[in-house]
Coordinates of C-alpha atoms in Angstrom, one line a residue:
Chain A
M1 CA 17.4 26.0 -25.3
N2 CA 14.4 24.5 -24.4
S3 CA 11.6 25.6 -26.8
F4 CA 8.4 24.4 -24.5
D5 CA 7.6 27.9 -25.2
G6 CA 7.0 27.1 -28.8
I7 CA 3.7 25.2 -28.2
A8 CA 0.9 27.5 -27.5
I9 CA -0.7 25.9 -24.2
E10 CA -2.7 28.4 -21.7
V11 CA -3.6 26.9 -18.5
N12 CA -5.9 29.0 -16.3
Q13 CA -4.8 29.7 -12.7
K14 CA -7.1 31.5 -10.6
E15 CA -5.0 32.8 -7.4
S16 CA -5.1 35.6 -5.3
S17 CA -2.2 38.2 -5.8
H18 CA -2.3 38.5 -1.8
T19 CA -1.8 34.8 -0.6
I20 CA 1.1 32.5 -1.2
P21 CA 0.1 30.0 -3.8
N22 CA -0.8 26.6 -2.6
A23 CA 2.3 24.5 -3.7
A24 CA 4.8 27.5 -2.3
Y25 CA 3.4 27.2 1.3
P26 CA 4.2 23.8 2.1
I27 CA 7.6 24.1 0.9
L28 CA 8.4 27.5 2.9
S29 CA 7.0 25.4 6.1
E30 CA 9.5 22.5 5.0
I31 CA 12.5 25.1 4.7
E32 CA 11.6 26.3 8.3
T33 CA 11.9 23.0 9.6
M34 CA 15.0 22.2 8.0
L35 CA 16.6 25.5 8.7
W36 CA 15.6 25.1 12.6
E37 CA 17.4 21.6 12.3
L38 CA 20.5 23.3 10.4
A39 CA 20.8 25.9 13.6
E40 CA 20.0 23.2 16.6
H41 CA 21.5 20.2 15.0
N42 CA 23.9 21.4 12.3
R43 CA 21.9 19.4 10.0
S44 CA 22.1 20.0 6.4
N45 CA 19.3 19.4 4.0
S46 CA 17.8 20.1 0.7
I47 CA 14.6 20.0 -0.9
D48 CA 14.4 19.0 -4.9
L49 CA 12.5 21.4 -6.6
R50 CA 11.8 19.3 -9.6
R51 CA 9.9 16.7 -7.5
Q52 CA 7.4 19.3 -6.3
P53 CA 4.3 20.2 -8.2
L54 CA 5.3 23.8 -8.5
S55 CA 3.8 26.3 -11.4
Q56 CA 5.7 29.0 -12.9
T57 CA 4.0 31.4 -10.3
D58 CA 4.6 29.1 -7.3
S59 CA 8.0 29.3 -8.1
S60 CA 8.2 33.1 -8.5
R61 CA 6.3 33.5 -5.4
L62 CA 8.8 31.1 -3.5
R63 CA 11.8 33.4 -4.6
E64 CA 10.1 36.5 -3.9
V65 CA 9.6 35.5 -0.3
L66 CA 12.9 33.6 0.1
G67 CA 14.7 36.8 -1.6
R68 CA 18.4 37.7 -2.7
G69 CA 21.5 37.5 -0.5
E70 CA 24.7 38.5 -0.8
V71 CA 26.1 35.5 -2.5
S72 CA 25.9 34.5 -6.5
A73 CA 28.3 31.8 -7.7
T74 CA 28.6 29.8 -11.0
V75 CA 30.5 26.7 -11.0
N76 CA 31.5 25.3 -14.6
C77 CA 31.7 21.9 -15.0
M78 CA 29.5 19.7 -17.4
G79 CA 27.5 22.8 -18.2
T80 CA 27.0 25.3 -15.4
T81 CA 25.5 25.5 -11.9
H82 CA 24.3 28.4 -10.3
I83 CA 24.2 28.8 -6.6
E84 CA 22.4 31.8 -5.1
E85 CA 22.1 32.5 -1.4
T86 CA 18.8 33.6 -0.7
G87 CA 17.7 36.3 1.8
I88 CA 17.3 33.6 4.5
P89 CA 20.7 32.9 5.8
G90 CA 21.4 29.0 5.1
V91 CA 18.9 29.1 2.5
W92 CA 20.6 28.4 -0.9
W93 CA 19.0 28.0 -4.4
V94 CA 21.1 25.6 -6.6
T95 CA 20.0 25.0 -10.3
H96 CA 22.0 22.6 -12.3
Y97 CA 22.3 23.1 -16.2
N98 CA 23.4 20.9 -18.8
D99 CA 25.6 22.0 -21.8
S100 CA 22.4 23.0 -23.4
E101 CA 21.6 25.2 -20.7
D102 CA 18.5 23.4 -19.9
V103 CA 17.8 22.8 -16.2
V104 CA 18.8 19.1 -15.2
A105 CA 18.0 19.4 -11.4
E106 CA 17.3 22.3 -9.2
F107 CA 17.3 22.6 -5.3
I108 CA 16.7 24.5 -2.1
E109 CA 19.5 23.8 0.0
I110 CA 19.6 24.1 3.8
T111 CA 23.2 24.4 4.7
E112 CA 26.2 26.6 6.0
V113 CA 27.5 26.4 2.3
P114 CA 26.3 24.0 -0.7
E115 CA 28.6 21.3 -1.0
I116 CA 29.6 21.9 -4.5
L117 CA 30.9 25.3 -3.6
K118 CA 33.4 23.8 -1.3
A119 CA 37.1 22.8 -2.2
H120 CA 37.2 19.2 -1.2
R121 CA 39.9 18.3 1.7
K122 CA 41.1 15.4 -0.5
D123 CA 42.0 17.8 -3.2
I124 CA 43.7 20.5 -1.3
P125 CA 47.0 18.7 -0.7
A126 CA 47.1 18.2 -4.4
G127 CA 46.8 21.9 -4.7
V128 CA 49.7 22.4 -2.7
G129 CA 52.2 20.4 -5.1
L130 CA 50.4 22.4 -8.2
L131 CA 50.9 25.8 -6.3
R132 CA 54.7 24.8 -5.7
A133 CA 55.3 23.5 -9.4
R134 CA 53.9 27.0 -10.7
V135 CA 56.0 28.8 -8.2
A136 CA 59.2 26.9 -9.2
R137 CA 58.3 27.6 -13.0
L138 CA 58.0 31.1 -12.1
S139 CA 61.2 31.3 -10.3
H140 CA 63.1 29.6 -13.1
G141 CA 61.9 32.0 -15.9
Chain B
M1 CA 34.6 -6.5 -6.8
S2 CA 38.0 -6.4 -8.1
D3 CA 40.1 -3.8 -7.0
K4 CA 39.8 -1.6 -10.2
E5 CA 39.8 2.0 -9.6
T6 CA 36.6 3.8 -8.1
I7 CA 34.2 5.5 -10.2
L8 CA 35.6 8.8 -8.5
Q9 CA 39.0 8.1 -9.2
H10 CA 38.5 7.1 -12.9
L11 CA 36.5 10.3 -13.4
L12 CA 39.4 12.4 -12.0
N13 CA 41.8 10.8 -14.1
Q14 CA 40.0 11.7 -17.0
G15 CA 40.2 15.2 -16.1
A16 CA 36.7 15.4 -14.7
S17 CA 36.4 17.3 -11.4
R18 CA 34.9 16.2 -7.9
R19 CA 32.3 18.9 -8.5
A20 CA 31.4 17.0 -11.7
F21 CA 31.0 13.9 -10.0
L22 CA 28.9 15.5 -7.4
K23 CA 26.8 17.1 -10.1
F24 CA 26.2 13.7 -11.7
C25 CA 25.0 12.2 -8.0
A26 CA 22.6 15.3 -7.6
V27 CA 21.2 15.1 -10.7
T28 CA 21.1 11.3 -10.6
A29 CA 19.4 11.3 -7.5
S30 CA 16.8 13.8 -8.5
T31 CA 16.0 11.7 -11.8
L32 CA 15.6 8.7 -9.4
A33 CA 13.2 10.8 -6.8
L34 CA 15.6 9.7 -4.1
P35 CA 15.0 11.3 -0.3
T36 CA 17.9 13.8 0.4
R37 CA 19.5 11.1 2.8
E38 CA 19.8 8.4 0.3
A39 CA 20.8 11.0 -2.4
K40 CA 23.7 11.6 0.1
V41 CA 24.6 7.9 0.1
L42 CA 24.5 7.6 -3.3
A43 CA 27.4 10.1 -3.7
A44 CA 29.3 8.4 -0.7
V45 CA 29.2 5.0 -2.0
L46 CA 29.7 5.8 -5.6
E47 CA 32.9 7.4 -4.5
Q48 CA 34.1 4.1 -3.3
T49 CA 32.9 2.0 -5.6
P50 CA 34.9 0.2 -8.0
R51 CA 34.1 0.5 -11.4
P52 CA 31.7 -2.4 -12.2
T53 CA 32.3 -4.7 -15.0
V54 CA 29.8 -4.3 -17.6
I55 CA 29.3 -7.0 -20.3
W56 CA 27.3 -6.0 -23.3
L57 CA 25.5 -8.5 -25.0
S58 CA 23.6 -8.0 -28.4
S59 CA 21.5 -10.3 -30.2
Q60 CA 18.6 -9.4 -32.7
E61 CA 19.0 -5.8 -32.5
C62 CA 19.4 -2.5 -34.7
T63 CA 22.1 -1.0 -32.6
G64 CA 19.5 1.9 -31.8
C65 CA 20.0 1.2 -28.3
S66 CA 23.6 1.5 -28.0
E67 CA 23.3 4.7 -30.3
S68 CA 20.9 6.4 -27.9
L69 CA 23.2 5.8 -25.2
L70 CA 26.4 6.3 -26.4
R71 CA 26.3 9.0 -28.8
S72 CA 26.4 12.4 -27.9
F73 CA 26.9 15.8 -29.8
E74 CA 28.9 17.0 -26.4
P75 CA 29.9 15.1 -23.3
T76 CA 27.5 15.0 -20.6
V77 CA 28.2 13.8 -17.1
E78 CA 25.7 10.9 -17.8
N79 CA 27.6 9.8 -20.9
L80 CA 30.8 10.4 -19.1
I81 CA 29.9 7.8 -16.4
L82 CA 28.4 5.3 -18.8
D83 CA 31.6 5.4 -20.8
H84 CA 33.8 4.6 -18.1
L85 CA 32.0 2.0 -16.2
S86 CA 34.5 -0.5 -17.4
L87 CA 32.8 -1.6 -20.4
D88 CA 34.9 -4.8 -21.0
Y89 CA 32.8 -6.2 -24.2
H90 CA 30.6 -4.7 -26.6
N91 CA 30.8 -6.1 -29.9
T92 CA 29.7 -2.9 -31.8
L93 CA 31.9 -0.3 -29.9
Q94 CA 35.0 -2.3 -29.2
A95 CA 38.5 -1.9 -31.1
A96 CA 38.9 -5.5 -30.7
S97 CA 37.4 -8.6 -32.9
G98 CA 37.5 -12.1 -33.3
A99 CA 38.8 -14.7 -31.1
A100 CA 40.5 -12.3 -29.2
A101 CA 37.7 -10.0 -28.3
E102 CA 35.5 -13.3 -27.3
A103 CA 38.6 -14.6 -25.3
A104 CA 38.5 -11.0 -23.2
R105 CA 35.0 -11.1 -22.6
E106 CA 35.3 -14.6 -21.2
Q107 CA 38.2 -13.5 -18.9
A108 CA 36.5 -10.5 -17.7
M109 CA 33.4 -12.5 -17.0
A110 CA 35.4 -15.0 -14.9
D111 CA 37.2 -12.2 -13.2
A112 CA 33.9 -10.7 -12.1
F113 CA 31.9 -13.9 -11.8
G114 CA 28.7 -13.2 -9.7
N115 CA 29.0 -9.4 -9.7
Y116 CA 29.2 -8.1 -13.5
V117 CA 26.4 -6.2 -14.9
L118 CA 25.0 -7.9 -17.9
V119 CA 23.2 -5.8 -20.3
V120 CA 21.2 -7.3 -23.0
D121 CA 20.0 -5.6 -26.1
G122 CA 18.2 -7.1 -29.1
S123 CA 15.8 -10.0 -28.9
I124 CA 16.8 -13.8 -28.4
T125 CA 16.3 -16.5 -30.7
A126 CA 16.9 -20.3 -30.0
R127 CA 15.1 -21.4 -33.2
D128 CA 17.2 -24.1 -35.1
Y129 CA 19.9 -24.3 -32.7
G130 CA 20.2 -20.4 -32.5
A131 CA 21.3 -20.4 -36.2
W132 CA 19.4 -17.1 -36.8
S133 CA 21.7 -15.1 -34.6
M134 CA 25.2 -16.2 -34.4
I135 CA 28.4 -14.4 -33.2
G136 CA 31.9 -16.1 -33.9
G137 CA 30.4 -19.6 -34.6
R138 CA 28.2 -19.5 -31.3
S139 CA 24.6 -18.5 -31.0
T140 CA 23.7 -15.3 -29.2
F141 CA 21.6 -17.6 -27.2
D142 CA 24.1 -19.8 -26.0
I143 CA 26.7 -16.9 -25.3
L144 CA 23.7 -15.3 -23.3
K145 CA 22.9 -18.4 -21.3
E146 CA 26.4 -18.9 -20.1
A147 CA 26.9 -14.8 -19.1
T148 CA 23.4 -14.8 -17.4
A149 CA 24.9 -17.4 -15.2
G150 CA 27.4 -15.1 -13.6
A151 CA 25.8 -11.9 -13.9
G152 CA 25.0 -9.9 -10.6
L153 CA 22.4 -7.9 -12.4
I154 CA 20.9 -8.2 -15.9
I155 CA 19.6 -5.2 -17.6
S156 CA 17.2 -5.8 -20.7
V157 CA 17.7 -2.7 -23.0
G158 CA 15.2 -1.6 -25.2
T159 CA 11.7 -3.4 -26.0
C160 CA 13.5 -6.3 -28.3
A161 CA 15.5 -7.3 -25.2
A162 CA 12.7 -6.7 -22.7
F163 CA 9.6 -7.9 -24.7
G164 CA 10.8 -9.5 -27.7
G165 CA 10.3 -5.9 -29.9
L166 CA 10.4 -5.8 -33.6
P167 CA 11.5 -9.1 -34.4
K168 CA 8.9 -10.7 -32.4
A169 CA 6.1 -9.1 -34.5
Q170 CA 4.0 -11.2 -36.5
P171 CA 4.6 -13.8 -38.1
N172 CA 7.7 -13.7 -35.7
P173 CA 9.9 -15.5 -37.9
S174 CA 12.7 -16.3 -35.8
Q175 CA 10.7 -17.0 -32.7
A176 CA 12.1 -14.1 -31.1
A177 CA 11.8 -13.5 -27.2
G178 CA 12.5 -11.0 -24.3
V179 CA 15.3 -12.1 -21.5
G180 CA 12.2 -12.3 -19.0
D181 CA 10.1 -14.7 -21.5
L182 CA 13.2 -17.2 -21.7
M183 CA 13.8 -16.8 -17.8
A184 CA 10.2 -17.5 -17.0
Q185 CA 10.4 -20.7 -19.6
G186 CA 13.4 -22.0 -17.8
E187 CA 15.7 -21.3 -20.9
L188 CA 17.8 -18.9 -19.1
P189 CA 18.8 -18.9 -15.2
Q190 CA 17.2 -16.5 -13.0
R191 CA 18.8 -13.8 -12.1
P192 CA 17.8 -10.3 -11.0
L193 CA 16.3 -8.5 -14.2
V194 CA 15.6 -5.1 -14.7
N195 CA 13.5 -4.1 -17.9
I196 CA 14.3 -0.6 -19.6
S197 CA 11.8 -0.6 -22.5
G198 CA 11.6 1.7 -25.4
C199 CA 12.5 1.7 -28.9
P200 CA 15.1 3.1 -27.8
P201 CA 15.1 3.6 -24.1
V202 CA 15.6 6.8 -22.6
P203 CA 19.4 7.2 -22.2
E204 CA 19.2 8.7 -18.5
V205 CA 17.1 5.8 -17.5
I206 CA 20.0 3.4 -17.9
T207 CA 22.6 5.5 -15.9
G208 CA 20.0 6.0 -12.8
V209 CA 19.2 2.3 -12.6
I210 CA 22.8 1.5 -12.6
A211 CA 23.9 4.4 -10.1
Y212 CA 21.2 3.1 -8.0
F213 CA 22.3 -0.5 -8.0
L214 CA 26.0 0.3 -7.5
A215 CA 25.1 2.7 -4.6
F216 CA 22.3 0.4 -2.6
G217 CA 23.0 -3.1 -3.7
A218 CA 19.4 -3.4 -4.8
L219 CA 16.9 -2.4 -7.5
P220 CA 14.6 0.4 -7.2
E221 CA 11.1 -0.8 -6.9
L222 CA 9.8 -2.3 -10.1
D223 CA 6.2 -2.9 -11.8
E224 CA 5.0 -5.8 -13.1
L225 CA 6.9 -6.1 -16.1
N226 CA 10.2 -5.4 -14.1
R227 CA 10.4 -2.0 -15.1
P228 CA 11.6 0.6 -12.6
K229 CA 8.6 2.3 -11.3
V230 CA 10.1 5.9 -10.7
Y231 CA 10.8 5.9 -14.8
Y232 CA 7.9 3.5 -15.7
G233 CA 5.3 4.3 -12.8
K234 CA 3.0 6.9 -15.0
T235 CA 1.9 7.1 -18.6
V236 CA 3.4 9.9 -20.9
H237 CA -0.2 11.1 -21.2
D238 CA 0.0 12.2 -17.7
C239 CA 2.6 14.5 -17.7
C240 CA 2.1 15.6 -21.5
I241 CA 2.3 19.1 -22.4
R242 CA -0.7 18.8 -24.6
L243 CA -2.8 17.5 -21.7
P244 CA -4.8 20.7 -21.1
H245 CA -6.0 20.3 -24.6
F246 CA -7.0 16.8 -24.1
E247 CA -9.0 17.9 -21.1
A248 CA -10.5 20.6 -23.2
G249 CA -11.6 18.1 -25.9
N250 CA -9.3 19.9 -28.3
F251 CA -8.1 17.4 -30.8
A252 CA -5.9 18.0 -34.0
M253 CA -7.4 16.1 -37.1
S254 CA -4.5 16.2 -39.3
F255 CA -0.7 16.5 -38.9
D256 CA 0.4 20.2 -38.8
D257 CA -3.2 21.7 -39.2
E258 CA -4.0 24.7 -37.3
G259 CA -5.1 22.6 -34.2
A260 CA -1.7 20.7 -33.9
R261 CA 0.0 24.1 -34.1
Q262 CA -1.7 25.5 -31.5
G263 CA -0.8 22.4 -29.3
Y264 CA -4.2 20.1 -29.6
C265 CA -4.1 16.6 -28.3
L266 CA -2.7 14.3 -30.9
L267 CA -5.0 11.2 -29.6
L268 CA -7.1 11.3 -33.1
L269 CA -3.7 10.7 -34.9
G270 CA -2.6 7.5 -33.2
C271 CA -1.0 8.9 -30.1
R272 CA -0.8 5.9 -27.7
G273 CA 0.3 8.0 -24.6
P274 CA -2.5 7.3 -22.4
E275 CA -1.6 3.6 -22.4
T276 CA 2.2 3.7 -22.3
F277 CA 4.3 4.1 -19.4
N278 CA 7.7 5.8 -19.7
S279 CA 9.5 8.8 -18.7
C280 CA 9.8 10.4 -22.1
S281 CA 7.6 13.4 -21.0
T282 CA 9.3 14.0 -17.9
V283 CA 12.9 13.3 -18.3
R284 CA 12.6 13.8 -22.2
W285 CA 14.8 13.0 -25.0
N286 CA 18.2 14.5 -26.3
Q287 CA 19.4 15.7 -23.0
G288 CA 16.2 17.3 -21.9
T289 CA 15.2 18.9 -25.0
S290 CA 11.8 17.4 -26.1
Y291 CA 9.9 14.3 -27.0
P292 CA 7.5 13.2 -29.9
M293 CA 4.3 15.0 -28.5
H294 CA 6.2 18.3 -27.9
S295 CA 7.7 17.9 -31.6
G296 CA 4.3 17.3 -33.0
H297 CA 3.9 13.6 -33.3
G298 CA 1.8 11.2 -31.2
C299 CA 3.6 8.2 -28.9
L300 CA 4.0 5.1 -30.5
G301 CA 3.6 3.0 -27.4
C302 CA 7.5 1.6 -27.8
S303 CA 7.8 1.0 -24.5
E304 CA 5.0 -1.4 -24.2
P305 CA 5.0 -5.1 -25.3
Q306 CA 3.6 -5.9 -28.9
F307 CA 3.4 -2.4 -29.6
W308 CA 4.2 -3.3 -33.3
D309 CA 1.4 -5.3 -33.6
R310 CA -1.2 -3.2 -32.3
V311 CA -4.8 -3.1 -34.3
G312 CA -4.8 -0.3 -36.8
G313 CA -1.0 0.4 -36.9
F314 CA 0.7 3.4 -35.8
Y315 CA -2.0 5.9 -37.0
G316 CA -5.2 4.2 -36.3
G317 CA -7.2 1.7 -34.2
P318 CA -8.8 2.1 -30.9
L319 CA -7.0 2.4 -27.4
A320 CA -6.8 -0.6 -25.7
N321 CA -6.9 1.0 -21.8
P322 CA -7.5 4.5 -22.4
I323 CA -6.6 6.5 -19.3
A324 CA -8.0 9.9 -18.6
G325 CA -5.1 11.8 -17.2
D326 CA -5.4 14.8 -15.1
G327 CA -1.6 15.7 -14.4
S328 CA -1.9 14.6 -11.0
A329 CA 0.5 11.8 -11.6
C330 CA 3.2 14.0 -12.3
E331 CA 4.3 13.9 -9.1
V332 CA 7.0 11.6 -8.8
P333 CA 6.4 8.9 -6.5
V334 CA 8.9 8.6 -3.4
P335 CA 10.7 5.4 -3.3
P336 CA 10.1 3.3 -0.2
P337 CA 13.1 3.8 2.2
L338 CA 15.7 0.9 1.9
S339 CA 15.4 -1.6 4.6

């Protein structure tokens, strides 16, 4: 577990609770543009949150504005990946963790469904064979 | 490239999933600060890219760079990729030894001549006909000279291979030098060179650079010391968690004093963060766990040339080029678009 909290560092941030923090606003604007491109041109996109100068407050406000949707999923491979649909259709919050549960990458994806959730077309034929083999084992007791 | 299985095929054959591959590509693209469109290219190209031949040559080294890259408590995506990069020669890790191992290396180089990735760790010596560093009756300098000729990319891993490192420290009895030094002197053929300096370097930097080269056939933008700017473009001071205390003038006066425990800046205890370019405070160590200043010790400046010979040793002496950071450089620069 990341133990940054063990160092007592206090950074003063003067922010109004009635306005969107500075770093969150341009990201929201970018999401809107990308969402329009998805709607009009079926073009997916993503924003790498680790490349943005987001404070904890900025991140919280971003989550607050985007809200929670109906879908929450966990992918278990090389650590976990949490995928949450936001309250904005087509906008997903994807967080990749390593085996120590530290965040290694975090994205806002603007897409119908994040790629990592989909079963890949090339894997599905193998799935047919796998299912047949398992059914055959059942049939033979 | 040969008709080896692709990186993705190899991962699938080892029991990893396509999703693990996608996750690796996403994480690597993030550490490389790639724009979204190039991140997608990374996944698409690596899916088709045959596992590259990697020849790892060690010279005057302590094996710390290999340990940094290849030792892990748990398998990670990064280690999985690196472990399966068709490491055709590594005289510390490979099971083969003796003449058979050397013959296998020569065959791998011949099969992939012009395209293999040559990783070098340890400083190089040509003194006394290279007698100071020998493998199998040949000097490592001669072996390196031969291997350099057919390399598509040379990665100098660690400060020793990049700049000479500890063996080059005064009085430099072996006349040690880095790969770039020898190229500049005309002792080695000129080939594309990337320096991943550090004692040892951050492991994820290695996989990131190799992944970028495989996907785009080019190197990320390099600084004047041939280090990728995306990892070495900022000082560790600029993104240090103790930076607010530096700005406030709060300095620890001794190790583990009350100030140190409160996160005060370690500058007066010898920290070289303001003049050390590396990614320790962003990518961090041990799969993103921590870095020296986070854990209470100042930066030794290990990714910079001649860090062993600085005035005052590790715990004293003035900074050569102190830089007052304000954290603004923590924004990762976006690499220029590929042409």
